[in-house]
């Protein structure tokens, strides 16, 4: 079964750090761009960051640049989100999501363009004193 | 990186069709045919229902369709069913290799 399982959420004080993990199973993680998407309580979805198959490209929403770092270990079938200098507004459920490849007909390379077809169940991060 | 604009709520009766709009800018929706749509039930993870503008993943009903005109993308659900009641989100690829979601639309089936 194709599955993503997040872990690592919890309660942290403002200014603190957390590292989220996302374990992939049932598919080859190294073939996909991966993203983190969050949802504050009662609010909408917000894309947070993504990472290329080999980790060579990473992109972030402006609000987390310089504070969050996305990474992956394909050998361990795992995706990570290191979150530093946490703020109250970072409180949310954090989902990891697989991005369906959009294949370039010339190069055959599959890039992720936001077709998040597999999602984890999410892990809650609460930033509060 | 401003959120795409969606109506907060829409409603319809069983069997009817409804359309949810998603308005962006020339930096996202207007420049790329890379809008995706998600259905989210309360307390659950989102589910992909449309990608690359108008494609449906395997297993998604053909009652769901989508289109785009200029800076506005639209999701249409035909033959509305009670099970379609959920929150719906659009998402677009944007300049600087980022993504932006809409604020979400709550669909009520009357």
Coordinates of C-alpha atoms in Angstrom, one line a residue:
Chain A
X1 CA 0.0 0.0 0.0
X2 CA 1.3 3.4 -0.9
X3 CA 1.5 5.4 2.3
X4 CA 3.0 8.4 4.0
X5 CA 3.2 8.6 7.8
X6 CA 4.2 11.8 9.5
X7 CA 5.7 12.0 13.0
X8 CA 7.5 14.5 15.3
X9 CA 4.8 17.0 16.0
X10 CA 4.0 18.3 19.5
X11 CA 3.9 21.3 21.8
X12 CA 6.8 23.7 21.6
X13 CA 7.5 27.2 23.0
X14 CA 7.9 30.2 20.8
X15 CA 11.5 30.3 19.5
X16 CA 11.9 26.6 19.9
X17 CA 12.6 23.9 17.3
X18 CA 11.0 20.7 16.1
X19 CA 12.0 18.1 13.4
X20 CA 9.1 16.5 11.5
X21 CA 9.6 13.2 9.7
X22 CA 7.6 11.5 7.0
X23 CA 8.1 7.8 6.3
X24 CA 7.2 6.7 2.8
X25 CA 6.2 3.1 1.9
X26 CA 4.8 1.3 -1.1
X27 CA 6.6 3.4 -3.6
X28 CA 10.1 4.6 -4.5
X29 CA 10.6 7.9 -2.7
X30 CA 13.6 8.8 -4.9
X31 CA 11.4 9.1 -8.0
X32 CA 9.2 12.0 -6.6
X33 CA 9.4 15.6 -5.7
X34 CA 7.9 15.9 -2.2
X35 CA 6.2 18.7 -0.3
X36 CA 5.2 19.8 3.1
X37 CA 1.7 21.5 3.4
X38 CA 0.2 22.9 6.6
X39 CA -3.2 23.7 7.8
X40 CA -3.8 26.0 10.8
X41 CA -6.8 25.1 13.0
X42 CA -10.0 26.0 11.1
X43 CA -8.0 27.5 8.3
X44 CA -7.1 26.6 4.7
X45 CA -4.1 24.8 3.2
X46 CA -0.7 26.4 2.9
X47 CA 2.2 25.0 0.9
X48 CA 5.3 25.2 3.0
X49 CA 8.2 23.7 1.0
X50 CA 9.3 21.2 -1.5
X51 CA 12.4 19.2 -2.6
X52 CA 13.6 17.6 -5.8
X53 CA 14.2 13.9 -6.0
X54 CA 17.9 14.1 -5.3
X55 CA 17.6 17.0 -2.8
X56 CA 19.4 19.4 -5.1
X57 CA 16.6 21.9 -5.3
X58 CA 14.5 23.2 -2.4
X59 CA 11.8 25.9 -2.3
X60 CA 10.0 27.6 0.5
X61 CA 7.1 29.9 1.2
X62 CA 8.4 33.3 2.1
X63 CA 7.0 33.1 5.7
X64 CA 9.4 30.2 6.6
X65 CA 12.5 31.0 4.6
X66 CA 15.5 31.1 6.9
X67 CA 13.7 29.2 9.6
X68 CA 12.6 25.9 8.1
X69 CA 14.7 23.4 6.2
X70 CA 13.4 20.6 4.1
X71 CA 15.5 17.5 3.5
X72 CA 15.3 13.9 2.5
X73 CA 17.0 10.5 2.9
X74 CA 16.0 8.3 0.0
X75 CA 17.9 5.4 1.4
X76 CA 15.7 5.6 4.5
X77 CA 12.5 6.4 2.5
X78 CA 12.1 9.5 4.6
X79 CA 11.4 13.2 4.2
X80 CA 12.1 15.8 6.9
X81 CA 11.2 19.3 8.0
X82 CA 13.5 21.0 10.5
X83 CA 11.6 23.9 12.0
X84 CA 13.5 26.5 14.0
X85 CA 12.6 29.9 15.6
X86 CA 9.0 28.7 15.7
X87 CA 6.2 31.2 16.1
X88 CA 2.6 31.0 17.2
X89 CA 1.5 31.4 13.6
X90 CA 3.3 28.1 12.7
X91 CA 0.7 26.2 14.7
X92 CA -0.9 23.8 12.3
X93 CA -1.3 20.3 11.1
X94 CA 1.7 19.5 8.9
X95 CA 1.1 17.1 6.0
X96 CA 3.8 15.6 3.7
X97 CA 2.6 15.0 0.2
X98 CA 3.9 13.3 -2.9
X99 CA 3.9 15.2 -6.1
X100 CA 3.0 13.4 -9.3
X101 CA 5.7 13.8 -12.0
X102 CA 5.1 15.9 -15.0
X103 CA 7.3 14.4 -17.6
X104 CA 9.3 16.5 -20.0
X105 CA 8.9 14.9 -23.5
X106 CA 12.4 16.0 -24.5
X107 CA 14.4 15.0 -21.4
X108 CA 12.1 12.4 -19.9
X109 CA 12.6 14.1 -16.5
X110 CA 9.7 14.1 -14.2
X111 CA 9.2 17.3 -12.2
X112 CA 6.6 18.0 -9.6
X113 CA 4.2 20.7 -10.4
X114 CA 1.6 20.5 -7.6
X115 CA -0.3 17.3 -8.3
X116 CA -0.2 16.1 -4.7
X117 CA -1.6 12.7 -5.1
X118 CA -0.6 11.0 -1.8
X119 CA -0.9 12.7 1.6
X120 CA -0.1 11.6 5.1
X121 CA -2.5 11.8 7.9
X122 CA -0.7 14.9 9.3
X123 CA 1.1 15.7 12.5
X124 CA 0.0 18.6 14.8
X125 CA 2.5 21.3 15.7
X126 CA 1.4 23.7 18.5
X127 CA 3.6 26.7 19.3
X128 CA 2.6 28.2 22.6
X129 CA 4.0 29.2 25.9
Chain B
X1 CA 2.6 34.5 -2.6
X2 CA -0.9 35.7 -1.8
X3 CA -3.6 33.0 -1.5
X4 CA -5.8 32.4 -4.5
X5 CA -9.3 33.7 -4.1
X6 CA -12.2 31.3 -3.7
X7 CA -15.8 31.8 -2.6
X8 CA -16.1 30.9 1.1
X9 CA -19.1 28.8 0.4
X10 CA -21.3 27.4 -2.3
X11 CA -24.4 25.2 -2.2
X12 CA -26.6 23.2 -4.4
X13 CA -29.3 20.6 -4.4
X14 CA -28.7 16.9 -5.3
X15 CA -28.5 16.5 -9.1
X16 CA -27.6 20.1 -9.8
X17 CA -24.3 21.4 -11.0
X18 CA -22.1 23.9 -9.1
X19 CA -19.0 25.8 -10.0
X20 CA -16.2 26.9 -7.7
X21 CA -14.0 29.7 -9.0
X22 CA -10.3 30.2 -8.1
X23 CA -8.8 33.6 -9.0
X24 CA -5.1 34.2 -9.1
X25 CA -2.8 36.5 -10.9
X26 CA -0.5 36.5 -13.9
X27 CA 2.2 35.1 -11.6
X28 CA 0.3 31.8 -11.0
X29 CA -3.0 30.7 -12.5
X30 CA -2.7 33.0 -15.5
X31 CA 0.8 31.9 -16.5
X32 CA 0.6 28.1 -16.0
X33 CA -1.9 25.4 -16.8
X34 CA -0.9 23.7 -13.5
X35 CA -3.9 24.2 -11.3
X36 CA -4.9 21.3 -9.1
X37 CA -8.0 20.8 -7.0
X38 CA -8.5 19.0 -3.7
X39 CA -11.5 17.7 -1.7
X40 CA -11.1 17.6 2.0
X41 CA -13.5 16.0 4.5
X42 CA -13.5 17.3 8.1
X43 CA -10.5 15.9 10.0
X44 CA -9.1 14.1 7.0
X45 CA -6.2 14.7 4.6
X46 CA -7.0 16.4 1.3
X47 CA -7.7 14.2 -1.8
X48 CA -6.5 15.2 -5.3
X49 CA -9.4 15.4 -7.7
X50 CA -8.0 17.4 -10.6
X51 CA -4.4 18.1 -11.7
X52 CA -2.6 19.8 -14.5
X53 CA -5.7 22.0 -15.1
X54 CA -8.2 19.4 -16.1
X55 CA -6.9 15.9 -15.6
X56 CA -8.6 13.5 -13.2
X57 CA -6.7 10.9 -11.2
X58 CA -7.8 7.3 -11.6
X59 CA -10.8 6.6 -9.5
X60 CA -12.2 10.2 -9.4
X61 CA -15.7 10.5 -10.8
X62 CA -16.1 12.2 -14.2
X63 CA -18.7 14.4 -12.5
X64 CA -15.7 16.5 -11.5
X65 CA -14.3 18.8 -14.3
X66 CA -12.2 21.9 -14.4
X67 CA -11.2 24.7 -16.8
X68 CA -9.3 27.9 -16.8
X69 CA -9.8 31.3 -18.4
X70 CA -7.2 34.0 -17.9
X71 CA -6.3 34.3 -14.2
X72 CA -9.4 32.3 -13.1
X73 CA -9.7 28.5 -12.8
X74 CA -13.0 26.8 -12.2
X75 CA -14.1 23.5 -10.8
X76 CA -17.5 22.1 -11.8
X77 CA -19.3 19.3 -10.0
X78 CA -22.2 17.9 -12.0
X79 CA -25.0 15.7 -10.7
X80 CA -24.3 16.8 -7.1
X81 CA -24.5 14.1 -4.5
X82 CA -24.6 14.2 -0.7
X83 CA -21.2 12.7 -0.6
X84 CA -19.7 15.7 -2.4
X85 CA -20.3 17.9 0.7
X86 CA -16.7 18.9 1.7
X87 CA -14.2 21.7 1.5
X88 CA -12.5 22.3 -1.8
X89 CA -9.2 23.9 -2.5
X90 CA -7.4 25.0 -5.6
X91 CA -3.7 25.1 -5.9
X92 CA -1.5 26.6 -8.6
X93 CA 2.2 26.4 -9.5
X94 CA 3.6 30.0 -9.3
X95 CA 6.7 32.0 -10.2
X96 CA 9.8 31.2 -8.2
X97 CA 8.9 27.5 -8.3
X98 CA 6.5 27.8 -5.4
X99 CA 2.8 26.9 -5.0
X100 CA -0.1 28.8 -3.7
X101 CA -3.4 27.4 -2.4
X102 CA -6.8 29.1 -2.5
X103 CA -8.6 29.9 0.8
X104 CA -11.0 27.0 0.4
X105 CA -14.7 26.7 -0.4
X106 CA -17.2 24.9 1.7
X107 CA -19.7 23.0 -0.4
X108 CA -23.1 22.3 1.1
X109 CA -25.5 19.9 -0.5
X110 CA -29.0 21.0 0.4

